[in-house]
Short mmCIF file of C-alpha atoms and ligand atoms in Angstrom, two decimals:
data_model
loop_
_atom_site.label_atom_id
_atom_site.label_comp_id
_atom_site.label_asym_id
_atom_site.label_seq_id
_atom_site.Cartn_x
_atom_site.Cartn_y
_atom_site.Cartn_z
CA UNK T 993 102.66 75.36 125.45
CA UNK T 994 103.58 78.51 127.04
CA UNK T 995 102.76 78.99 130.94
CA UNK T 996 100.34 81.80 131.39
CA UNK T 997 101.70 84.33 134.03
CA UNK T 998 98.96 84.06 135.88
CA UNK T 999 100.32 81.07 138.30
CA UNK T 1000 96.81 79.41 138.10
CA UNK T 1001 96.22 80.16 134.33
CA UNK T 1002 94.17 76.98 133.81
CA UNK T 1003 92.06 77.62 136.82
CA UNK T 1004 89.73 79.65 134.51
CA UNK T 1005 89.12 77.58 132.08
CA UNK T 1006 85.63 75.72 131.61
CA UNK T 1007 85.60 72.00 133.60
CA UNK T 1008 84.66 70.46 130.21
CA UNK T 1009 85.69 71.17 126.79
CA UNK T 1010 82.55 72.97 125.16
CA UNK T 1011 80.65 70.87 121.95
CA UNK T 1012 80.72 72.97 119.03
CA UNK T 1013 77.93 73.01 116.28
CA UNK T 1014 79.15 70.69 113.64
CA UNK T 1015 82.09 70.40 115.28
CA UNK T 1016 83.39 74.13 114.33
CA UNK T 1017 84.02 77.13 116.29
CA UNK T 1018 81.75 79.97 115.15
CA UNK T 1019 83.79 83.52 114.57
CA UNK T 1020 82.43 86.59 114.47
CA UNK T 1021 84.45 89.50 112.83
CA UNK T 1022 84.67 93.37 113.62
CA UNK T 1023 86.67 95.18 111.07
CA UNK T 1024 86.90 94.16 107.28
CA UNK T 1025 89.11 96.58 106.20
CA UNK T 1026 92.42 95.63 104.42
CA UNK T 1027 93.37 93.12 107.01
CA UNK T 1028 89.92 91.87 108.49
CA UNK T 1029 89.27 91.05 104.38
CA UNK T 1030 92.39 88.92 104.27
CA UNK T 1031 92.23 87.30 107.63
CA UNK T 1032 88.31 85.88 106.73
CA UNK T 1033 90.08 84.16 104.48
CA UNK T 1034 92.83 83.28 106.46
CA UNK T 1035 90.47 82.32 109.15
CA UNK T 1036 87.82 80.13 106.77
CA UNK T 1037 91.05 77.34 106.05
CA UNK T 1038 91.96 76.76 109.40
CA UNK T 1039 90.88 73.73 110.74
CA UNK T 1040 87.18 74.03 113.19
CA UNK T 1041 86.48 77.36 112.50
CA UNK T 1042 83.50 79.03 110.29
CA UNK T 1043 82.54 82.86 110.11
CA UNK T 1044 78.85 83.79 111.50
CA UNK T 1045 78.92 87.41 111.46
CA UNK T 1046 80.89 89.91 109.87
CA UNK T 1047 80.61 93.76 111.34
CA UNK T 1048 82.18 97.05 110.43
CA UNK T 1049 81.03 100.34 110.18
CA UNK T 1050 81.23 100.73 106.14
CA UNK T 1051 78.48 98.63 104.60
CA UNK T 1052 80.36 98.24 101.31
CA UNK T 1053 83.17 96.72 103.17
CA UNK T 1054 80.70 94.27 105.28
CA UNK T 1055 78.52 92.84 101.96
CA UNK T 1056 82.06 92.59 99.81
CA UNK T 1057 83.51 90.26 102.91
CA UNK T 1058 80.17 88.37 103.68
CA UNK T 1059 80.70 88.00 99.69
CA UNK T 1060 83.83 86.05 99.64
CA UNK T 1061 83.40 84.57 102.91
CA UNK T 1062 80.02 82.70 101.84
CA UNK T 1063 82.09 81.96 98.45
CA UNK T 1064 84.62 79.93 100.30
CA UNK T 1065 82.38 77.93 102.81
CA UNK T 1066 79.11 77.67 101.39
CA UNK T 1067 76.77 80.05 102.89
CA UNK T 1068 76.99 83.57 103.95
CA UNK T 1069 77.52 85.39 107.40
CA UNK T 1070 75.38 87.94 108.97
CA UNK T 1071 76.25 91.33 108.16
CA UNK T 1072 76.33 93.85 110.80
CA UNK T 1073 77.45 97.99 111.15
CA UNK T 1074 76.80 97.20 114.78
CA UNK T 1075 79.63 95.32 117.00
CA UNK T 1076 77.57 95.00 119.98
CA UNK T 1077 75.30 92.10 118.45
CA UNK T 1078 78.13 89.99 118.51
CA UNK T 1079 78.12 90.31 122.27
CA UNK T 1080 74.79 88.77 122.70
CA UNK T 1081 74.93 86.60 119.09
CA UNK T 1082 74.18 82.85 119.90
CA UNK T 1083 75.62 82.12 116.79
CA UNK T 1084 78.96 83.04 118.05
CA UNK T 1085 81.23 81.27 119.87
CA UNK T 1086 84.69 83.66 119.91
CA UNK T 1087 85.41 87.23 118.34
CA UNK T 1088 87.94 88.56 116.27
CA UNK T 1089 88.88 92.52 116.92
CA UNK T 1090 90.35 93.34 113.23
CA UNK T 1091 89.52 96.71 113.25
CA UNK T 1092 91.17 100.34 113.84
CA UNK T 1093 93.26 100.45 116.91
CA UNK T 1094 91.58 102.42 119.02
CA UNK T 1095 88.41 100.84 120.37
CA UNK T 1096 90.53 97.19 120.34
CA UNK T 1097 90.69 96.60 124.08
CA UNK T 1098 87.37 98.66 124.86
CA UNK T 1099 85.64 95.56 122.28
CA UNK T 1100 88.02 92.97 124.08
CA UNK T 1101 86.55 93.90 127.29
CA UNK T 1102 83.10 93.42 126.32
CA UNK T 1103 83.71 90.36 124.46
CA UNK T 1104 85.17 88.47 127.76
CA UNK T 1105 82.43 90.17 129.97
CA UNK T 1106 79.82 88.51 127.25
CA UNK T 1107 81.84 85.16 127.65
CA UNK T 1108 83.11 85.04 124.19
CA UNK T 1109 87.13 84.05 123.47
CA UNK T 1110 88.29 87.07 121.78
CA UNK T 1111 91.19 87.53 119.41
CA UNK T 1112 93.02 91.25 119.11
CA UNK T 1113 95.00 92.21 116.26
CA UNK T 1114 97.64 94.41 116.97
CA UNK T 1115 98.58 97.91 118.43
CA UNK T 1116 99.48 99.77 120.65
CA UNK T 1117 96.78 101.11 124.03
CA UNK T 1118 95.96 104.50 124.50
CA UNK T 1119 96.02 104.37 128.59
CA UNK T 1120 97.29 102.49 131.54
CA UNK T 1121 94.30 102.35 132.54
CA UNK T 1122 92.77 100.33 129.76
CA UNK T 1123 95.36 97.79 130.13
CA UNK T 1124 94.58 97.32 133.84
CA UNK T 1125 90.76 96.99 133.05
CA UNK T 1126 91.93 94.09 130.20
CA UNK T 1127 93.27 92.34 133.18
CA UNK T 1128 90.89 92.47 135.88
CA UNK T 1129 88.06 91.67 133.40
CA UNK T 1130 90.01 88.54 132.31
CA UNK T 1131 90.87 87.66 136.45
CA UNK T 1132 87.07 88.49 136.86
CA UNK T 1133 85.31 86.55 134.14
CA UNK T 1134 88.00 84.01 132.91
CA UNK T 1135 87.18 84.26 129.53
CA UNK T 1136 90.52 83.64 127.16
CA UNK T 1137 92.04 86.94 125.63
CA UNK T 1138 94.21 87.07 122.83
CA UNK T 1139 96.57 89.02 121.21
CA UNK T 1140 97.06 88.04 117.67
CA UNK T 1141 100.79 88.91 117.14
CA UNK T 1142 101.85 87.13 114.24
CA UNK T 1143 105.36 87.61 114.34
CA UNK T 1144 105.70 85.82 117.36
CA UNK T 1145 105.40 82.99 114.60
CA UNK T 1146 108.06 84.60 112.39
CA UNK T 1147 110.75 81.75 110.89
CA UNK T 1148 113.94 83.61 111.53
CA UNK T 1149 112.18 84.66 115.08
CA UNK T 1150 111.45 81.25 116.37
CA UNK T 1151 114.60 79.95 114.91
CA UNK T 1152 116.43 82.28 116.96
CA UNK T 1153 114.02 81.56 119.81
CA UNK T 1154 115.66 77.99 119.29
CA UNK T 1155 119.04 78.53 119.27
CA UNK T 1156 118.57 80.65 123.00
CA UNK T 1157 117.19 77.97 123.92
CA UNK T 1158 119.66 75.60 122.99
CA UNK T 1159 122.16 77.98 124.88
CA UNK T 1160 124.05 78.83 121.75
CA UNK T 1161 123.83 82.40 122.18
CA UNK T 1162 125.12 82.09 125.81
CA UNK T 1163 122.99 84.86 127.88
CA UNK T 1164 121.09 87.26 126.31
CA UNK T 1165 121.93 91.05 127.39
CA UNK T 1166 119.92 93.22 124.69
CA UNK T 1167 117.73 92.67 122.23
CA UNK T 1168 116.70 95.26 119.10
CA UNK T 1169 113.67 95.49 117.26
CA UNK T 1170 111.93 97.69 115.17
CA UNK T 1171 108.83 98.47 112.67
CA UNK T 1172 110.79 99.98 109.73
CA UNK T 1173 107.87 100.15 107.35
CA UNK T 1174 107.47 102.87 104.39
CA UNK T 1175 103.47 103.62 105.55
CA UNK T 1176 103.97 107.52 103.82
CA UNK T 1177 100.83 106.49 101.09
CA UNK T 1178 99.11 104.93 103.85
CA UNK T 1179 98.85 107.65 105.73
CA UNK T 1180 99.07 110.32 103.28
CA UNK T 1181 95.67 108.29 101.66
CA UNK T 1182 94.45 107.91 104.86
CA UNK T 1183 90.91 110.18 103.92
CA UNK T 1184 90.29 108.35 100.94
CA UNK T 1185 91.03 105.03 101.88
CA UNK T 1186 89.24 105.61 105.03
CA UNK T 1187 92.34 104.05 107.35
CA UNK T 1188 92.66 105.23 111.12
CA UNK T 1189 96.27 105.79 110.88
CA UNK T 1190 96.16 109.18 109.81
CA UNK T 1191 94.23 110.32 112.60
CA UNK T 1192 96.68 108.85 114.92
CA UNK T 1193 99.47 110.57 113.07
CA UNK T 1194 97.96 114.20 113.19
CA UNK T 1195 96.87 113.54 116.99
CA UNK T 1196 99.79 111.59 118.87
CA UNK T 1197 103.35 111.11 118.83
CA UNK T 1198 104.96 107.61 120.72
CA UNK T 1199 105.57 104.12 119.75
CA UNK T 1200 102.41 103.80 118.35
CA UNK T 1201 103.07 99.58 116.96
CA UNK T 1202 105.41 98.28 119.49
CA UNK T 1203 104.03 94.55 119.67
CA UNK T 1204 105.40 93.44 116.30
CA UNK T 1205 108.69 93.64 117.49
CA UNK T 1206 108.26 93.32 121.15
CA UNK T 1207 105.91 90.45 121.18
CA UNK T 1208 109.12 87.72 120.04
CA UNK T 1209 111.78 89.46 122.68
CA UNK T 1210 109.77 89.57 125.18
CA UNK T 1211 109.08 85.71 124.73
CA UNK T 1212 112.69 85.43 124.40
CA UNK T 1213 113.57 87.23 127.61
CA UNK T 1214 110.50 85.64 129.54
CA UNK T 1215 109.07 89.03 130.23
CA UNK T 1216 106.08 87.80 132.61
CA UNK T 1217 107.32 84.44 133.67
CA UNK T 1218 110.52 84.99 135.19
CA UNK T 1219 111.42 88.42 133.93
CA UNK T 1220 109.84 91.64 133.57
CA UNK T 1221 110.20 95.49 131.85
CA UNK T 1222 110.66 97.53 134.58
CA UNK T 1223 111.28 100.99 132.52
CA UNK T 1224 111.16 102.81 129.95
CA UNK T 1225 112.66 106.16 128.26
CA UNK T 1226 111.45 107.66 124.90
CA UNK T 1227 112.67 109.66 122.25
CA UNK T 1228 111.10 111.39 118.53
CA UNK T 1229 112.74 112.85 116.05
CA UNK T 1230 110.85 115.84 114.68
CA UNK T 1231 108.02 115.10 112.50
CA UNK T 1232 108.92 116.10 108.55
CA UNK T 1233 108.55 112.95 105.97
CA UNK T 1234 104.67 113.41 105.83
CA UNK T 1235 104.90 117.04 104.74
CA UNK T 1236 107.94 115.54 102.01
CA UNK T 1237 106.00 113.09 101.07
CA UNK T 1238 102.70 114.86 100.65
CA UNK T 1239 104.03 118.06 98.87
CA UNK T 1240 105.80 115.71 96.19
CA UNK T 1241 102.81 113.74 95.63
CA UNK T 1242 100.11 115.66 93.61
CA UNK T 1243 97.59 112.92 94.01
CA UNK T 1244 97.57 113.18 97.93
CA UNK T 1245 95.59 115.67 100.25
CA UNK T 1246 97.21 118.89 99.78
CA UNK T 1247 95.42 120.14 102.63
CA UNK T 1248 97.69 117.97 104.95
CA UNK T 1249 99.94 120.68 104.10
CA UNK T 1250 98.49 122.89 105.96
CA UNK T 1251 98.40 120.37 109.32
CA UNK T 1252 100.74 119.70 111.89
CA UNK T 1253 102.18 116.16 112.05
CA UNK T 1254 102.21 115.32 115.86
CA UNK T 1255 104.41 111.63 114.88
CA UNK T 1256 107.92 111.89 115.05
CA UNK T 1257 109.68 110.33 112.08
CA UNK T 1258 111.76 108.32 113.73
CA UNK T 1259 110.91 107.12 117.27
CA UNK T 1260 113.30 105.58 119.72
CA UNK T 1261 112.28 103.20 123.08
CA UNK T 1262 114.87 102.12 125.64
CA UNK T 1263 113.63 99.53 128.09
CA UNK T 1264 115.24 98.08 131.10
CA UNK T 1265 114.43 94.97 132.51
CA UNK T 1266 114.56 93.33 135.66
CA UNK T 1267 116.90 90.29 134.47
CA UNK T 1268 119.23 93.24 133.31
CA UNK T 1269 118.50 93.27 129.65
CA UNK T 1270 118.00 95.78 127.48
CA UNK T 1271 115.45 96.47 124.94
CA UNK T 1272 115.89 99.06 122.03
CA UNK T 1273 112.54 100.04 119.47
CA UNK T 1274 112.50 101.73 116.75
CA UNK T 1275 108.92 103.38 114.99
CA UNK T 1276 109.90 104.64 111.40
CA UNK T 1277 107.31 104.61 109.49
CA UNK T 1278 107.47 108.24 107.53
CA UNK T 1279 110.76 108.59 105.78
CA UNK T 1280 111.92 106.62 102.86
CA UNK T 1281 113.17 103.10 103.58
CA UNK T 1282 112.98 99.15 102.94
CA UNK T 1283 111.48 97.00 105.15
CA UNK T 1284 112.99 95.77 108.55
CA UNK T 1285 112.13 94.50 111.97
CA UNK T 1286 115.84 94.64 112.47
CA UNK T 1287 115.65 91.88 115.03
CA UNK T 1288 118.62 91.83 116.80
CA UNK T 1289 119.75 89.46 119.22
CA UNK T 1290 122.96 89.92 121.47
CA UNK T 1291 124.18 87.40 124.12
CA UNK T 1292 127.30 86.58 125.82
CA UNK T 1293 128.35 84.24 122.98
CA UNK T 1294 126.77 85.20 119.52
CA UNK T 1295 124.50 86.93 118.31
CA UNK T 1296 121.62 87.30 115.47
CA UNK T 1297 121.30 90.49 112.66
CA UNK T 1298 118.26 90.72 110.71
CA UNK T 1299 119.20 93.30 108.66
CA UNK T 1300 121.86 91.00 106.89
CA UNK T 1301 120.31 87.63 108.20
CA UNK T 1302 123.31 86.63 110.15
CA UNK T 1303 124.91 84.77 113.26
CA UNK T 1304 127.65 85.20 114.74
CA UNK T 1305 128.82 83.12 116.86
CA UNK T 1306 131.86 82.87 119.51
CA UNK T 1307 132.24 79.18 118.74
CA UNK T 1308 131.65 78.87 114.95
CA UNK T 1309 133.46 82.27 113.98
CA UNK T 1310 135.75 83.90 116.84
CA UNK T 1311 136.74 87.19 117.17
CA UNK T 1312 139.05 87.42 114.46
CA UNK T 1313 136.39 87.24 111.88
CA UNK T 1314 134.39 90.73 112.68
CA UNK T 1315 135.94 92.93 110.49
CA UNK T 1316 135.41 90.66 107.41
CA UNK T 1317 132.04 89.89 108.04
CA UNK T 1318 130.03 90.39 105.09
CA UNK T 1319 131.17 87.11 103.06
CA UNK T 1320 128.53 85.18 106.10
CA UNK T 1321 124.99 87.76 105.29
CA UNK T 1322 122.26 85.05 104.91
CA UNK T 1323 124.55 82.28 106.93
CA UNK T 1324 121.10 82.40 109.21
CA UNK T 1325 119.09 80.59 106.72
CA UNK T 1326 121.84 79.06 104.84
CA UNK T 1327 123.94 77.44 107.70
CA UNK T 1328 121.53 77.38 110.66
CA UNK T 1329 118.39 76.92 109.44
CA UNK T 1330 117.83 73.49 108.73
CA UNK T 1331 119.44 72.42 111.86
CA UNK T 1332 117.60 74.44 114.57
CA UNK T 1333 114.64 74.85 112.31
CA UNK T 1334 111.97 75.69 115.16
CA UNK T 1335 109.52 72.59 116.09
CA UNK T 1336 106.39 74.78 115.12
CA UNK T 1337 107.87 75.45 111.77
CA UNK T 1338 109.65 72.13 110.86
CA UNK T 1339 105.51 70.65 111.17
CA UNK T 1340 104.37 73.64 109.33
CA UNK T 1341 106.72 72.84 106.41
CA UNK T 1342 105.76 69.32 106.21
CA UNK T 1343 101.57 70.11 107.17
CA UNK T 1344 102.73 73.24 103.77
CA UNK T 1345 103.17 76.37 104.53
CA UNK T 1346 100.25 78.77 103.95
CA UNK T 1347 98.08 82.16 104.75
CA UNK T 1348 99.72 85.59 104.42
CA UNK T 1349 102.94 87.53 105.37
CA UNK T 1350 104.84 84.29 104.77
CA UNK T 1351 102.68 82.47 107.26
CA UNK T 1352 102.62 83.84 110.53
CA UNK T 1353 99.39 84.99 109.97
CA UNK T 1354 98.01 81.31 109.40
CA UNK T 1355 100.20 80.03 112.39
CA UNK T 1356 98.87 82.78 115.07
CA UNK T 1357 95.13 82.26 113.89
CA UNK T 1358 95.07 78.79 114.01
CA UNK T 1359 96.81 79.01 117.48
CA UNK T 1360 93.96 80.85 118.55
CA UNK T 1361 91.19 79.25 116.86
CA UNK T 1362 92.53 75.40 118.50
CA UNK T 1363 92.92 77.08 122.26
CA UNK T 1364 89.40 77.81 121.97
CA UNK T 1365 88.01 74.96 120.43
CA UNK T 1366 90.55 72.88 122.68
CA UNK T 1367 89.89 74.57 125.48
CA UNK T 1368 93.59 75.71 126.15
CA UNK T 1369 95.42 78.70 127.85
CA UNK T 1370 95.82 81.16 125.50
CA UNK T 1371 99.89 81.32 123.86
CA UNK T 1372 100.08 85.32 123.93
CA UNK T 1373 97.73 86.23 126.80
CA UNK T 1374 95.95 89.43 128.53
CA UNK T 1375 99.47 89.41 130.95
CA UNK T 1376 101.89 89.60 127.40
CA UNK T 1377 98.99 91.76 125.90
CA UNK T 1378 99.15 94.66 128.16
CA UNK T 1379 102.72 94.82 128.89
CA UNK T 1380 103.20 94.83 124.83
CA UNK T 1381 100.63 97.18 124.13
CA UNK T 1382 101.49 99.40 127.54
CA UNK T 1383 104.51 100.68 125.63
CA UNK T 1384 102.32 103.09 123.68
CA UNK T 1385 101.24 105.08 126.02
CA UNK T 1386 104.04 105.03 128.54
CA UNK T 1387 106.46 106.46 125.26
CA UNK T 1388 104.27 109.26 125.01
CA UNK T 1389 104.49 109.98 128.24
CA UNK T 1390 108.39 110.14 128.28
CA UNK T 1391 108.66 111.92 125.09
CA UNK T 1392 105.87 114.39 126.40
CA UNK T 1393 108.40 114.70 129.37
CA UNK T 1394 111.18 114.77 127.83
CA UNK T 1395 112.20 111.30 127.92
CA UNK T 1396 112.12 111.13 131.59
CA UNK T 1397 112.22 107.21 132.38
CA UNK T 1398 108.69 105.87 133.24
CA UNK T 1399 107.78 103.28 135.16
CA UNK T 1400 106.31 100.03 133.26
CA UNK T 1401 103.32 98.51 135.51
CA UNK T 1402 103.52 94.75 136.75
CA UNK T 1403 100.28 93.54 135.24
CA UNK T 1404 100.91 90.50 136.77
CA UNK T 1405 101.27 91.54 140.44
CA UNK T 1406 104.23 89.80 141.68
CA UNK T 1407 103.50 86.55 139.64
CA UNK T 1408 105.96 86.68 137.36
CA UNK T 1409 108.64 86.25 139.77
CA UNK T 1410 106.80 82.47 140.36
CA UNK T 1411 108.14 81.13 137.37
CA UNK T 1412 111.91 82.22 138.07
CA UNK T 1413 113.17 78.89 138.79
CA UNK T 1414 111.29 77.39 135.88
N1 NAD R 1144 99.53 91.67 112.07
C1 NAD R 1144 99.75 92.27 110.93
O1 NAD R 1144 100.65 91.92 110.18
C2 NAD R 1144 98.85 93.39 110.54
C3 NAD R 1144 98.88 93.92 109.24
C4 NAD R 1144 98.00 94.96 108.93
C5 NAD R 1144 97.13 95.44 109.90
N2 NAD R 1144 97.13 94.90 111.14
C6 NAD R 1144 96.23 95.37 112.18
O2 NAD R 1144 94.89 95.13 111.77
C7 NAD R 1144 94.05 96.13 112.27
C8 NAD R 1144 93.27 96.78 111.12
O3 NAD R 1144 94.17 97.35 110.22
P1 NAD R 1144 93.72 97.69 108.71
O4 NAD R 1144 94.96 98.02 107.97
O5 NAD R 1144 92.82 96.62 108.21
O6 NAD R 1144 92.87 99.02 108.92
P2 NAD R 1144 91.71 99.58 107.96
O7 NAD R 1144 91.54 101.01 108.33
O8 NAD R 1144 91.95 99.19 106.56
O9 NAD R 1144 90.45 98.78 108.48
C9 NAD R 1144 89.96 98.94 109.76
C10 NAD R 1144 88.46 98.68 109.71
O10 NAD R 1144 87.96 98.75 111.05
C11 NAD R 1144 86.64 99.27 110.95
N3 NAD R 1144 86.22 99.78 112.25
C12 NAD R 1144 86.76 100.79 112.96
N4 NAD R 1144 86.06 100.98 114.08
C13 NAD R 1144 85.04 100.08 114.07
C14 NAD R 1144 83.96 99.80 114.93
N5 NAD R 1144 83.77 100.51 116.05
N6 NAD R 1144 83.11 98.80 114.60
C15 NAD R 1144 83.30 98.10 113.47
N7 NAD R 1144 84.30 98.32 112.60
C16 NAD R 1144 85.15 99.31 112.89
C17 NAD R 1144 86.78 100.37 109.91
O11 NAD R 1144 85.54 100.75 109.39
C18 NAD R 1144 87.70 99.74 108.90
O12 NAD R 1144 87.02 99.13 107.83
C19 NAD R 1144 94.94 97.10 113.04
O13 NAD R 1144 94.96 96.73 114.38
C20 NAD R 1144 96.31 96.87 112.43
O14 NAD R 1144 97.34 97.21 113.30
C21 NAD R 1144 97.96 93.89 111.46
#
């Protein structure tokens, strides 16, 4: 279990562990769009958890998800356009923010002010401010805040986690990460398929999804227990895949060609942190590409390369071996792996692997669902989830400036240096 930053982190939680109605954990759901409608399901085969309500703002999308949802356990959720009625529901015991980014932490607040656990899936805030309120309402209410960052459960991200660990990597001096993801149809769609991201496109330009690769170095670097960012500088390329993209695509809005794209293609993050790391990001999500996180892991005595799934290591390969390197792509999975397989994975291979994007998804859900009904500290809490999501809005800032360094806020307020000697 990972120590909240908050020294006292169990000192909120409830004297006694709470009795749940036949012995499950009663969700309610805002957002069923692509990812809300996977994660029901998701949600309905993890152990002590059922779905009460379902809410989002499109009816069509609410009855098809109550649909499949009463399919899988046997009877059917409460439908709601309405996310306030979770707030007050009796028939709900936690709350799961699925839906577009930008009301995530306003519905987080509310759900810890009603007293109900809430889950966030990713993204990045829209103000410092926001991110402060996230904290005092969790110091003032003590209700457990989540954020759902799945790749924090990633194989080749806790296997790495493993081997720092295990000191193999000596110190770690920089880390890399990035969301490399091909989203042109998404956005470009956006209208039709009724998805927030074009709005946020045609209205901002930062590190809009920061947490996917942030969440795991951050964890690796102890960013809030022993560590922290201290600043940041931003940088955008200018902003022409979308207009590419959309002009060679009859199907797609034309009229976006008419529109200004405020999101810079390619988007570029430099953080400093207090241990003396550094942390690069990288947002490129509107010019042709495969996939990557390009996790990259650099220490005083190996290192770890996503892109071609490989370690290097001082001990293993020397330095003589650099220049010839590509006869070891994959070695990660096809020396290391079964030998510092990560604890968390090793059980979830024998308990079978299951749930979406390989699954993370399953692992971070069910991580969430058993603090509540357990009555535990929260693994990714309201400290991890505004520092992550901070990044947003403090790139914007830099590149609005152009990328002047900006200060990252200590959410924590001094407490992370209490866990230094841990
Ligand atoms: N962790 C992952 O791997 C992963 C993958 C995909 C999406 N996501 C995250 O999931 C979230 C949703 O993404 P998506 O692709 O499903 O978006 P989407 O646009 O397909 O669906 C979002 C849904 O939220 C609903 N919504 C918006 N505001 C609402 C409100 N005030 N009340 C009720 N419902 C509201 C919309 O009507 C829509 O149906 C985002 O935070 C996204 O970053 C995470």
């Amino acid at each position: 279990m990972r120590k909240s930053a908050f020294a006292e982190g169990e000192r909120f939680m409830m004297e006694e562990k709470q009795m749940f109605v036949n012995d499950k954990v009663r969700i309610g759901v805002i957002g069923v769009g692509s990812r809300g409608r996977g994660i029901v399901k998701t949600v309905l085969g993890i152990d002590h958890a059922c779905v009460t309500v379902i809410c989002d703002l499109y009816e069509d999308r609410v009855a098809d998800s109550v649909k499949r949802a009463e399919e899988i356990q046997g009877f059917a959720p409460r439908g709601t356009t309405n996310w306030r009625e979770l707030l007050t529901a009796d028939d709900v015991d936690a709350i799961l923010v699925l839906c577009a980014w930008e009301p995530h932490i306003e519905m987080a607040i509310a759900s810890m002010k009603a007293g109900k656990p809430v889950g966030v899936e990713v993204g990045g805030a829209y103000s410092i401010d926001d991110c402060w309120r996230l904290v005092h309402t969790y110091e003032e209410t003590g209700t457990p805040c989540m954020l759902l960052e799945n790749c924090c459960y990633g194989r080749m991200e806790l296997l790495v986690a493993n081997m720092v660990k295990q000191g193999l990597f000596g110190d770690v001096v920089h880390c890399e990460g990035g969301y490399r993801h091909d989203l042109r149809s998404e956005i470009a769609f956006g209208k039709e398929n009724r998805h927030y991201r074009l709005r946020n496109y045609l209205s901002r330009c930062c590190e809009n999804y920061p947490t996917h690769e942030l969440g795991p170095i951050a964890q690796l670097l102890g960013i809030n227990r022993g560590n922290r960012m201290v600043y940041l500088t931003s940088m955008a390329s200018s902003a022409m895949g979308m207009h590419e993209y959309v002009k060679n695509t009859p199907t797609a809005d034309q009229g976006l060609l008419d529109k200004t794209f405020a999101q810079g293609d390619v988007v570029t993050t430099c953080i400093k942190c207090a241990g003396g790391q550094t942390i690069t990001l990288t947002l490129d999500t509107t010019l042709p590409r495969a996939y990557s996180r390009q996790y990259t892991v650099q220490g005083t005595r190996g290192m770890y390369m996503e892109d071609n799934q490989s370690i290097y290591l001082d001990t293993d390969h020397g330095e003589k071996m650099h220049f010839n390197w590509q006869p070891n792509w994959n070695n990660a999975k096809d020396v290391y792996l079964e030998k510092y397989e990560h604890p968390i994975w090793k059980k979830f291979l024998t308990d079978g692997v299951r749930g979406g994007h390989g699954g993370m998804d399953y692992l971070v859900y069910n991580e969430f669902v058993q603090a509540v009904y357990e009555n535990k500290p929260m693994p990714i809490d309201v400290y991890d989830m505004a520092a992550w999501m901070c990044i947003s809005t403090l790139s914007e800032e830099s590149i609005q400036k152009g990328s002047a360094p900006v200060a990252i806020p200590d959410f924590t307020n001094g407490r992370w240096v209490l866990h230094n000697a841990d």
